[in-house]
Amino acid sequence: MYKSNIHYWLALKLVPRLAIHKKLALVDSYGLAALFSSSKKSTSILTSAHNLTPKHLAAFHQPDWQMIDEIINNSMRCYSEIITFDDLVYPYLLKQIYDPPLVIFVQGNKKLLNRKQLAIVGSRSASMNGRETAYEIAQQLVKAGLVVTSGLALGIDAAAHKGALTSRAGTIAVVATGLDKVYPARHRGLAKEIIDNDGAIISEFLPGTSPKAGHFPKRNRIISGLSEGVLVVEAALQSGSLITARCALEQNRDVFSIPSGISNPQAKGCHWLIKQGAKLVEETADIIDELAFIDNSSLHLKQQQKSQLIVNKEIDEKSINNNLCVDGLLASVGFEITPVDKVVFRSKLPIAEVLTRLTMLELSGLVAAVPGGYLRLK
Amino acid sequence: MYKSNIHYWLALKLVPRLAIHKKLALVDSYGLAALFSSSKKSTSILTSAHNLTPKHLAAFHQPDWQMIDEIINNSMRCYSEIITFDDLVYPYLLKQIYDPPLVIFVQGNKKLLNRKQLAIVGSRSASMNGRETAYEIAQQLVKAGLVVTSGLALGIDAAAHKGALTSRAGTIAVVATGLDKVYPARHRGLAKEIIDNDGAIISEFLPGTSPKAGHFPKRNRIISGLSEGVLVVEAALQSGSLITARCALEQNRDVFSIPSGISNPQAKGCHWLIKQGAKLVEETADIIDELAFIDNSSLHLKQQQKSQLIVNKEIDEKSINNNLCVDGLLASVGFEITPVDKVVFRSKLPIAEVLTRLTMLELSGLVAAVPGGYLRLK
């Protein structure tokens, strides 16, 4: 039976417990289709040179083609296209991150994906003021020719998409579910409006995937990965928006943040980011100037900013330790790889909370997400 | 007629069109009283080596002693003391700025001047919210053992002084008028309250000096010069508070700034400062942590210098000579008995540091502690 490129990329995606960058290294070394050949020669190379386990090999030798056909059919059924990592339409900025999705499901205008984007993210329970700010800045960024990318969540995300829509300009929503399971449900209207106005909704999750706590942080790396920079408008401490900001830093993207009154709890995250070196934004020009500047300037500057942030990180380490150690979750993560279910068991906390807080610890550089679980770093 | 030290410093202050640092260099080279001798020899030295004009020389040769007596009398009449640059009470941090006032007029508790201070400044037309923030932070800083220094202006300044007063702790007001001309007039009550509560009001301007636009920026350099850092709470762009912040930066002091909503015009200056690198402050701890950090690091540095000196001593005495000669402290000790306050004056270093370093020099055998001061041996 003929297998398309899409079949193979999906098969690669479905190989369990193998990090994306390792999968990409394999494709790079042997070619995509060759990985799925079960010749003795290829098997011995994969086993010896890449430490692949028998389970990995089984996934390569016997992909579930029927399931893959089904994914392709389901994807078509919700009017989406599958863009593979080697597709020319695959967003070039996203390609550069450490763990780019091997395939993305796209509804709507896929040409938008390679346009220059700025992500706007923030609190789901934002203040009226915060939502107005997100709306206005999105409106102005779109007029300046940028695409606004966000996460289709309540609060700031929705305000940003709506602000972008006022110019009938395309906006990109990156979701953490299958494209047929738009979440929150009350945003199905907004999702339709985005598509109708030449925008796009994208996901790395298979059709049929329901919302799951662990998927949101993964989604966030795509929001920042697509974008030149991330603007955080109102965010509490320990919120998903800070995860997106952390991803942006790791991906060497700019982080922008809006200040607010010091008594506003939804500003704590933004102020924290500014203390860490995020750029304080009072008006849209602050973002546009910076992006224009980056375009013209050398990589050197970015490097400098990065080391500044690393310095800040080091200085701040003690205070972070103070803040985070006390919660006891850190103690549940070992200096050897600790599976998430073990962390849940040890900490006696609900899994959703464990996942959020692990990501916060990761954000603070205290633990690292590794294949098989988490590793305590400090 | 007998002329006191104060007479000479006031005479030096009154020499027109000669920069403060040049005046101090003259005192350093020739001694204070000698500058006012009109011997042919000193005249020719001053003219040739320092480019002094005939007008300068006239001011040195014929000081208006009557006017100076009047200044001293007026100062006493408004219950103030005159502290000269070489006085042990002269604030050691202020001594280190580029253009320290040669004399300061002080009402109230002069012991406060050498206590660790944080300046709080901001808009005269601050919002209720801004004033509350200044008040609360001042209150907490005072409880943490710091002295709050400000400018007795309406708005933020007044709120800071009042917050400091709640603990009946001393607060310092630096004014831009003569001490008998407190401005704004409606703050005379506040001024009295500051004095009554063990605080101090200080000025470099002569008694009788009325408010004048040009004096406020000059005053601002003293506010920052006295302080470890400057906190700006609400400030418009192009406001006096930003001048104080600028002075603080030039004087190598910390600048702290409170964020606010981006639609608050009184926050523009604060946000601008944060963009320039000022530390964003959400709570008092942000300031105290930073100052504590500085303390530890400078201590660490001093320790390092100290052990460095000991190592050098063991290695080679000649290199000690080289190391210590260049820092100027050794040069401040004469081959005749030199009192410590003279060493402090000559070296322009804080007394604590001078004492430490004199002991190091003594350990190295370069100076000897003798009754009445120190004696240079080599």
PDB file of N, CA, C and O in Angstrom, chain B residues 95-160:
ATOM      1  N   LYS B  95      29.902  63.212  50.402  1.00  0.00           N
ATOM      2  CA  LYS B  95      31.283  63.628  50.145  1.00  0.00           C
ATOM      3  C   LYS B  95      31.823  63.025  48.847  1.00  0.00           C
ATOM      4  O   LYS B  95      32.714  63.567  48.224  1.00  0.00           O
ATOM      5  N   GLN B  96      31.265  61.889  48.474  1.00  0.00           N
ATOM      6  CA  GLN B  96      31.802  61.174  47.318  1.00  0.00           C
ATOM      7  C   GLN B  96      31.269  61.644  45.981  1.00  0.00           C
ATOM      8  O   GLN B  96      31.738  61.195  44.939  1.00  0.00           O
ATOM      9  N   ILE B  97      30.269  62.524  45.982  1.00  0.00           N
ATOM     10  CA  ILE B  97      29.733  62.929  44.682  1.00  0.00           C
ATOM     11  C   ILE B  97      30.679  63.923  44.017  1.00  0.00           C
ATOM     12  O   ILE B  97      31.602  64.445  44.629  1.00  0.00           O
ATOM     13  N   TYR B  98      30.434  64.168  42.752  1.00  0.00           N
ATOM     14  CA  TYR B  98      31.347  64.993  41.961  1.00  0.00           C
ATOM     15  C   TYR B  98      31.395  66.427  42.478  1.00  0.00           C
ATOM     16  O   TYR B  98      32.454  67.051  42.492  1.00  0.00           O
ATOM     17  N   ASP B  99      30.253  66.946  42.876  1.00  0.00           N
ATOM     18  CA  ASP B  99      30.181  68.347  43.280  1.00  0.00           C
ATOM     19  C   ASP B  99      29.467  68.503  44.624  1.00  0.00           C
ATOM     20  O   ASP B  99      28.375  69.068  44.712  1.00  0.00           O
ATOM     21  N   PRO B 100      30.067  67.968  45.695  1.00  0.00           N
ATOM     22  CA  PRO B 100      29.426  68.034  47.012  1.00  0.00           C
ATOM     23  C   PRO B 100      29.345  69.480  47.497  1.00  0.00           C
ATOM     24  O   PRO B 100      30.259  70.268  47.230  1.00  0.00           O
ATOM     25  N   PRO B 101      28.265  69.849  48.188  1.00  0.00           N
ATOM     26  CA  PRO B 101      28.210  71.215  48.727  1.00  0.00           C
ATOM     27  C   PRO B 101      29.361  71.424  49.709  1.00  0.00           C
ATOM     28  O   PRO B 101      29.694  70.531  50.488  1.00  0.00           O
ATOM     29  N   LEU B 102      29.960  72.619  49.674  1.00  0.00           N
ATOM     30  CA  LEU B 102      31.090  72.897  50.567  1.00  0.00           C
ATOM     31  C   LEU B 102      30.623  73.076  52.005  1.00  0.00           C
ATOM     32  O   LEU B 102      31.343  72.732  52.944  1.00  0.00           O
ATOM     33  N   VAL B 103      29.434  73.625  52.146  1.00  0.00           N
ATOM     34  CA  VAL B 103      28.832  73.727  53.484  1.00  0.00           C
ATOM     35  C   VAL B 103      27.371  73.307  53.369  1.00  0.00           C
ATOM     36  O   VAL B 103      26.753  73.491  52.326  1.00  0.00           O
ATOM     37  N   ILE B 104      26.851  72.727  54.439  1.00  0.00           N
ATOM     38  CA  ILE B 104      25.404  72.501  54.481  1.00  0.00           C
ATOM     39  C   ILE B 104      24.845  73.090  55.771  1.00  0.00           C
ATOM     40  O   ILE B 104      25.486  73.038  56.824  1.00  0.00           O
ATOM     41  N   PHE B 105      23.687  73.686  55.615  1.00  0.00           N
ATOM     42  CA  PHE B 105      22.978  74.249  56.766  1.00  0.00           C
ATOM     43  C   PHE B 105      22.012  73.184  57.264  1.00  0.00           C
ATOM     44  O   PHE B 105      21.273  72.605  56.474  1.00  0.00           O
ATOM     45  N   VAL B 106      22.047  72.920  58.560  1.00  0.00           N
ATOM     46  CA  VAL B 106      21.250  71.816  59.116  1.00  0.00           C
ATOM     47  C   VAL B 106      20.413  72.298  60.291  1.00  0.00           C
ATOM     48  O   VAL B 106      20.943  72.875  61.244  1.00  0.00           O
ATOM     49  N   GLN B 107      19.130  72.054  60.207  1.00  0.00           N
ATOM     50  CA  GLN B 107      18.249  72.214  61.369  1.00  0.00           C
ATOM     51  C   GLN B 107      17.931  70.823  61.880  1.00  0.00           C
ATOM     52  O   GLN B 107      17.624  69.932  61.090  1.00  0.00           O
ATOM     53  N   GLY B 108      17.943  70.660  63.197  1.00  0.00           N
ATOM     54  CA  GLY B 108      17.510  69.389  63.770  1.00  0.00           C
ATOM     55  C   GLY B 108      18.656  68.427  64.021  1.00  0.00           C
ATOM     56  O   GLY B 108      19.789  68.830  64.311  1.00  0.00           O
ATOM     57  N   ASN B 109      18.346  67.147  63.843  1.00  0.00           N
ATOM     58  CA  ASN B 109      19.215  66.063  64.261  1.00  0.00           C
ATOM     59  C   ASN B 109      20.304  65.755  63.228  1.00  0.00           C
ATOM     60  O   ASN B 109      20.108  64.949  62.323  1.00  0.00           O
ATOM     61  N   LYS B 110      21.469  66.346  63.411  1.00  0.00           N
ATOM     62  CA  LYS B 110      22.512  66.181  62.395  1.00  0.00           C
ATOM     63  C   LYS B 110      23.126  64.780  62.393  1.00  0.00           C
ATOM     64  O   LYS B 110      23.769  64.377  61.428  1.00  0.00           O
ATOM     65  N   LYS B 111      22.887  64.033  63.475  1.00  0.00           N
ATOM     66  CA  LYS B 111      23.435  62.665  63.516  1.00  0.00           C
ATOM     67  C   LYS B 111      22.810  61.779  62.430  1.00  0.00           C
ATOM     68  O   LYS B 111      23.373  60.768  62.018  1.00  0.00           O
ATOM     69  N   LEU B 112      21.612  62.169  62.008  1.00  0.00           N
ATOM     70  CA  LEU B 112      20.900  61.408  60.983  1.00  0.00           C
ATOM     71  C   LEU B 112      21.662  61.366  59.650  1.00  0.00           C
ATOM     72  O   LEU B 112      21.504  60.436  58.865  1.00  0.00           O
ATOM     73  N   LEU B 113      22.480  62.401  59.433  1.00  0.00           N
ATOM     74  CA  LEU B 113      23.068  62.580  58.102  1.00  0.00           C
ATOM     75  C   LEU B 113      23.972  61.426  57.685  1.00  0.00           C
ATOM     76  O   LEU B 113      24.123  61.149  56.499  1.00  0.00           O
ATOM     77  N   ASN B 114      24.574  60.762  58.664  1.00  0.00           N
ATOM     78  CA  ASN B 114      25.437  59.647  58.306  1.00  0.00           C
ATOM     79  C   ASN B 114      24.768  58.293  58.468  1.00  0.00           C
ATOM     80  O   ASN B 114      25.416  57.254  58.367  1.00  0.00           O
ATOM     81  N   ARG B 115      23.436  58.312  58.712  1.00  0.00           N
ATOM     82  CA  ARG B 115      22.701  57.038  58.745  1.00  0.00           C
ATOM     83  C   ARG B 115      22.385  56.607  57.303  1.00  0.00           C
ATOM     84  O   ARG B 115      22.356  57.408  56.378  1.00  0.00           O
ATOM     85  N   LYS B 116      22.129  55.328  57.148  1.00  0.00           N
ATOM     86  CA  LYS B 116      21.834  54.768  55.830  1.00  0.00           C
ATOM     87  C   LYS B 116      20.458  55.266  55.352  1.00  0.00           C
ATOM     88  O   LYS B 116      19.457  55.051  56.030  1.00  0.00           O
ATOM     89  N   GLN B 117      20.457  55.908  54.217  1.00  0.00           N
ATOM     90  CA  GLN B 117      19.227  56.549  53.752  1.00  0.00           C
ATOM     91  C   GLN B 117      18.725  55.996  52.429  1.00  0.00           C
ATOM     92  O   GLN B 117      19.507  55.573  51.593  1.00  0.00           O
ATOM     93  N   LEU B 118      17.405  56.018  52.281  1.00  0.00           N
ATOM     94  CA  LEU B 118      16.813  55.804  50.968  1.00  0.00           C
ATOM     95  C   LEU B 118      15.971  57.023  50.627  1.00  0.00           C
ATOM     96  O   LEU B 118      15.155  57.458  51.441  1.00  0.00           O
ATOM     97  N   ALA B 119      16.192  57.566  49.461  1.00  0.00           N
ATOM     98  CA  ALA B 119      15.408  58.726  49.034  1.00  0.00           C
ATOM     99  C   ALA B 119      14.115  58.264  48.381  1.00  0.00           C
ATOM    100  O   ALA B 119      14.107  57.283  47.625  1.00  0.00           O
ATOM    101  N   ILE B 120      13.017  58.926  48.724  1.00  0.00           N
ATOM    102  CA  ILE B 120      11.744  58.680  48.037  1.00  0.00           C
ATOM    103  C   ILE B 120      11.314  59.998  47.408  1.00  0.00           C
ATOM    104  O   ILE B 120      11.165  60.998  48.105  1.00  0.00           O
ATOM    105  N   VAL B 121      11.170  60.012  46.109  1.00  0.00           N
ATOM    106  CA  VAL B 121      10.762  61.239  45.432  1.00  0.00           C
ATOM    107  C   VAL B 121       9.662  60.909  44.424  1.00  0.00           C
ATOM    108  O   VAL B 121       9.419  59.738  44.120  1.00  0.00           O
ATOM    109  N   GLY B 122       9.003  61.937  43.937  1.00  0.00           N
ATOM    110  CA  GLY B 122       7.952  61.702  42.958  1.00  0.00           C
ATOM    111  C   GLY B 122       7.174  62.959  42.672  1.00  0.00           C
ATOM    112  O   GLY B 122       7.555  64.054  43.095  1.00  0.00           O
ATOM    113  N   SER B 123       6.086  62.748  41.987  1.00  0.00           N
ATOM    114  CA  SER B 123       5.305  63.858  41.463  1.00  0.00           C
ATOM    115  C   SER B 123       4.660  64.697  42.564  1.00  0.00           C
ATOM    116  O   SER B 123       4.216  64.182  43.577  1.00  0.00           O
ATOM    117  N   ARG B 124       4.611  66.020  42.335  1.00  0.00           N
ATOM    118  CA  ARG B 124       3.870  66.886  43.246  1.00  0.00           C
ATOM    119  C   ARG B 124       2.374  66.658  43.084  1.00  0.00           C
ATOM    120  O   ARG B 124       1.618  66.756  44.035  1.00  0.00           O
ATOM    121  N   SER B 125       1.960  66.332  41.851  1.00  0.00           N
ATOM    122  CA  SER B 125       0.534  66.101  41.629  1.00  0.00           C
ATOM    123  C   SER B 125       0.244  64.603  41.537  1.00  0.00           C
ATOM    124  O   SER B 125      -0.386  64.127  40.604  1.00  0.00           O
ATOM    125  N   ALA B 126       0.742  63.867  42.509  1.00  0.00           N
ATOM    126  CA  ALA B 126       0.588  62.410  42.511  1.00  0.00           C
ATOM    127  C   ALA B 126      -0.873  62.026  42.757  1.00  0.00           C
ATOM    128  O   ALA B 126      -1.647  62.796  43.313  1.00  0.00           O
ATOM    129  N   SER B 127      -1.214  60.814  42.338  1.00  0.00           N
ATOM    130  CA  SER B 127      -2.551  60.289  42.613  1.00  0.00           C
ATOM    131  C   SER B 127      -2.636  59.871  44.075  1.00  0.00           C
ATOM    132  O   SER B 127      -1.616  59.684  44.749  1.00  0.00           O
ATOM    133  N   MET B 128      -3.847  59.699  44.556  1.00  0.00           N
ATOM    134  CA  MET B 128      -4.074  59.195  45.914  1.00  0.00           C
ATOM    135  C   MET B 128      -3.309  57.887  46.110  1.00  0.00           C
ATOM    136  O   MET B 128      -2.655  57.664  47.128  1.00  0.00           O
ATOM    137  N   ASN B 129      -3.400  57.045  45.091  1.00  0.00           N
ATOM    138  CA  ASN B 129      -2.747  55.751  45.128  1.00  0.00           C
ATOM    139  C   ASN B 129      -1.224  55.873  45.275  1.00  0.00           C
ATOM    140  O   ASN B 129      -0.606  55.181  46.081  1.00  0.00           O
ATOM    141  N   GLY B 130      -0.652  56.767  44.508  1.00  0.00           N
ATOM    142  CA  GLY B 130       0.790  56.991  44.563  1.00  0.00           C
ATOM    143  C   GLY B 130       1.203  57.486  45.941  1.00  0.00           C
ATOM    144  O   GLY B 130       2.207  57.041  46.504  1.00  0.00           O
ATOM    145  N   ARG B 131       0.417  58.403  46.493  1.00  0.00           N
ATOM    146  CA  ARG B 131       0.760  58.952  47.805  1.00  0.00           C
ATOM    147  C   ARG B 131       0.676  57.857  48.873  1.00  0.00           C
ATOM    148  O   ARG B 131       1.529  57.771  49.754  1.00  0.00           O
ATOM    149  N   GLU B 132      -0.344  57.023  48.764  1.00  0.00           N
ATOM    150  CA  GLU B 132      -0.467  55.914  49.721  1.00  0.00           C
ATOM    151  C   GLU B 132       0.729  54.973  49.639  1.00  0.00           C
ATOM    152  O   GLU B 132       1.260  54.525  50.646  1.00  0.00           O
ATOM    153  N   THR B 133       1.144  54.683  48.402  1.00  0.00           N
ATOM    154  CA  THR B 133       2.297  53.794  48.216  1.00  0.00           C
ATOM    155  C   THR B 133       3.547  54.400  48.854  1.00  0.00           C
ATOM    156  O   THR B 133       4.284  53.719  49.574  1.00  0.00           O
ATOM    157  N   ALA B 134       3.782  55.689  48.607  1.00  0.00           N
ATOM    158  CA  ALA B 134       4.963  56.359  49.170  1.00  0.00           C
ATOM    159  C   ALA B 134       4.914  56.313  50.698  1.00  0.00           C
ATOM    160  O   ALA B 134       5.913  56.023  51.367  1.00  0.00           O
ATOM    161  N   TYR B 135       3.737  56.568  51.224  1.00  0.00           N
ATOM    162  CA  TYR B 135       3.539  56.588  52.669  1.00  0.00           C
ATOM    163  C   TYR B 135       3.860  55.212  53.268  1.00  0.00           C
ATOM    164  O   TYR B 135       4.638  55.086  54.215  1.00  0.00           O
ATOM    165  N   GLU B 136       3.280  54.186  52.666  1.00  0.00           N
ATOM    166  CA  GLU B 136       3.460  52.831  53.211  1.00  0.00           C
ATOM    167  C   GLU B 136       4.896  52.343  53.091  1.00  0.00           C
ATOM    168  O   GLU B 136       5.439  51.752  54.023  1.00  0.00           O
ATOM    169  N   ILE B 137       5.503  52.597  51.950  1.00  0.00           N
ATOM    170  CA  ILE B 137       6.882  52.128  51.771  1.00  0.00           C
ATOM    171  C   ILE B 137       7.808  52.866  52.738  1.00  0.00           C
ATOM    172  O   ILE B 137       8.697  52.268  53.344  1.00  0.00           O
ATOM    173  N   ALA B 138       7.588  54.180  52.909  1.00  0.00           N
ATOM    174  CA  ALA B 138       8.412  54.950  53.852  1.00  0.00           C
ATOM    175  C   ALA B 138       8.271  54.369  55.256  1.00  0.00           C
ATOM    176  O   ALA B 138       9.263  54.147  55.968  1.00  0.00           O
ATOM    177  N   GLN B 139       7.038  54.096  55.628  1.00  0.00           N
ATOM    178  CA  GLN B 139       6.750  53.517  56.940  1.00  0.00           C
ATOM    179  C   GLN B 139       7.533  52.211  57.134  1.00  0.00           C
ATOM    180  O   GLN B 139       8.148  51.984  58.179  1.00  0.00           O
ATOM    181  N   GLN B 140       7.530  51.374  56.118  1.00  0.00           N
ATOM    182  CA  GLN B 140       8.190  50.072  56.231  1.00  0.00           C
ATOM    183  C   GLN B 140       9.714  50.190  56.190  1.00  0.00           C
ATOM    184  O   GLN B 140      10.423  49.459  56.880  1.00  0.00           O
ATOM    185  N   LEU B 141      10.215  51.120  55.389  1.00  0.00           N
ATOM    186  CA  LEU B 141      11.670  51.307  55.317  1.00  0.00           C
ATOM    187  C   LEU B 141      12.213  51.766  56.662  1.00  0.00           C
ATOM    188  O   LEU B 141      13.266  51.321  57.111  1.00  0.00           O
ATOM    189  N   VAL B 142      11.472  52.676  57.294  1.00  0.00           N
ATOM    190  CA  VAL B 142      11.883  53.197  58.583  1.00  0.00           C
ATOM    191  C   VAL B 142      11.905  52.069  59.614  1.00  0.00           C
ATOM    192  O   VAL B 142      12.836  51.944  60.403  1.00  0.00           O
ATOM    193  N   LYS B 143      10.867  51.224  59.548  1.00  0.00           N
ATOM    194  CA  LYS B 143      10.832  50.075  60.467  1.00  0.00           C
ATOM    195  C   LYS B 143      12.021  49.155  60.220  1.00  0.00           C
ATOM    196  O   LYS B 143      12.509  48.498  61.131  1.00  0.00           O
ATOM    197  N   ALA B 144      12.482  49.097  58.976  1.00  0.00           N
ATOM    198  CA  ALA B 144      13.632  48.250  58.649  1.00  0.00           C
ATOM    199  C   ALA B 144      14.954  48.926  59.011  1.00  0.00           C
ATOM    200  O   ALA B 144      16.022  48.381  58.763  1.00  0.00           O
ATOM    201  N   GLY B 145      14.871  50.146  59.575  1.00  0.00           N
ATOM    202  CA  GLY B 145      16.084  50.790  60.063  1.00  0.00           C
ATOM    203  C   GLY B 145      16.707  51.799  59.125  1.00  0.00           C
ATOM    204  O   GLY B 145      17.781  52.332  59.406  1.00  0.00           O
ATOM    205  N   LEU B 146      16.053  52.069  58.010  1.00  0.00           N
ATOM    206  CA  LEU B 146      16.590  53.069  57.093  1.00  0.00           C
ATOM    207  C   LEU B 146      16.024  54.447  57.416  1.00  0.00           C
ATOM    208  O   LEU B 146      14.961  54.566  58.013  1.00  0.00           O
ATOM    209  N   VAL B 147      16.734  55.470  57.027  1.00  0.00           N
ATOM    210  CA  VAL B 147      16.217  56.836  57.120  1.00  0.00           C
ATOM    211  C   VAL B 147      15.639  57.195  55.752  1.00  0.00           C
ATOM    212  O   VAL B 147      16.232  56.877  54.724  1.00  0.00           O
ATOM    213  N   VAL B 148      14.453  57.810  55.767  1.00  0.00           N
ATOM    214  CA  VAL B 148      13.845  58.228  54.509  1.00  0.00           C
ATOM    215  C   VAL B 148      14.186  59.693  54.246  1.00  0.00           C
ATOM    216  O   VAL B 148      13.973  60.553  55.099  1.00  0.00           O
ATOM    217  N   THR B 149      14.743  59.948  53.078  1.00  0.00           N
ATOM    218  CA  THR B 149      15.149  61.303  52.696  1.00  0.00           C
ATOM    219  C   THR B 149      14.306  61.751  51.514  1.00  0.00           C
ATOM    220  O   THR B 149      14.039  60.959  50.614  1.00  0.00           O
ATOM    221  N   SER B 150      13.839  63.000  51.568  1.00  0.00           N
ATOM    222  CA  SER B 150      13.047  63.493  50.441  1.00  0.00           C
ATOM    223  C   SER B 150      13.162  65.005  50.364  1.00  0.00           C
ATOM    224  O   SER B 150      14.050  65.589  51.004  1.00  0.00           O
ATOM    225  N   GLY B 151      12.279  65.630  49.569  1.00  0.00           N
ATOM    226  CA  GLY B 151      12.463  67.039  49.254  1.00  0.00           C
ATOM    227  C   GLY B 151      11.426  67.991  49.810  1.00  0.00           C
ATOM    228  O   GLY B 151      11.373  69.145  49.400  1.00  0.00           O
ATOM    229  N   LEU B 152      10.565  67.525  50.708  1.00  0.00           N
ATOM    230  CA  LEU B 152       9.554  68.354  51.376  1.00  0.00           C
ATOM    231  C   LEU B 152       8.553  68.960  50.393  1.00  0.00           C
ATOM    232  O   LEU B 152       7.839  69.902  50.737  1.00  0.00           O
ATOM    233  N   ALA B 153       8.493  68.427  49.171  1.00  0.00           N
ATOM    234  CA  ALA B 153       7.547  68.976  48.197  1.00  0.00           C
ATOM    235  C   ALA B 153       6.147  68.427  48.459  1.00  0.00           C
ATOM    236  O   ALA B 153       5.959  67.513  49.273  1.00  0.00           O
ATOM    237  N   LEU B 154       5.160  68.969  47.754  1.00  0.00           N
ATOM    238  CA  LEU B 154       3.800  68.429  47.823  1.00  0.00           C
ATOM    239  C   LEU B 154       3.796  67.025  47.206  1.00  0.00           C
ATOM    240  O   LEU B 154       4.732  66.640  46.531  1.00  0.00           O
ATOM    241  N   GLY B 155       2.721  66.292  47.417  1.00  0.00           N
ATOM    242  CA  GLY B 155       2.570  64.996  46.742  1.00  0.00           C
ATOM    243  C   GLY B 155       3.416  63.904  47.376  1.00  0.00           C
ATOM    244  O   GLY B 155       3.375  63.675  48.581  1.00  0.00           O
ATOM    245  N   ILE B 156       4.212  63.228  46.543  1.00  0.00           N
ATOM    246  CA  ILE B 156       4.971  62.053  46.976  1.00  0.00           C
ATOM    247  C   ILE B 156       5.944  62.392  48.116  1.00  0.00           C
ATOM    248  O   ILE B 156       6.025  61.660  49.111  1.00  0.00           O
ATOM    249  N   ASP B 157       6.685  63.499  47.981  1.00  0.00           N
ATOM    250  CA  ASP B 157       7.671  63.861  49.007  1.00  0.00           C
ATOM    251  C   ASP B 157       6.998  63.929  50.380  1.00  0.00           C
ATOM    252  O   ASP B 157       7.461  63.313  51.356  1.00  0.00           O
ATOM    253  N   ALA B 158       5.908  64.691  50.452  1.00  0.00           N
ATOM    254  CA  ALA B 158       5.215  64.871  51.731  1.00  0.00           C
ATOM    255  C   ALA B 158       4.717  63.527  52.257  1.00  0.00           C
ATOM    256  O   ALA B 158       4.849  63.223  53.449  1.00  0.00           O
ATOM    257  N   ALA B 159       4.162  62.701  51.365  1.00  0.00           N
ATOM    258  CA  ALA B 159       3.647  61.397  51.794  1.00  0.00           C
ATOM    259  C   ALA B 159       4.782  60.547  52.375  1.00  0.00           C
ATOM    260  O   ALA B 159       4.599  59.846  53.377  1.00  0.00           O
ATOM    261  N   ALA B 160       5.959  60.618  51.757  1.00  0.00           N
ATOM    262  CA  ALA B 160       7.100  59.837  52.238  1.00  0.00           C
ATOM    263  C   ALA B 160       7.523  60.325  53.626  1.00  0.00           C
ATOM    264  O   ALA B 160       7.722  59.518  54.544  1.00  0.00           O
TER     265      ALA B 160
END
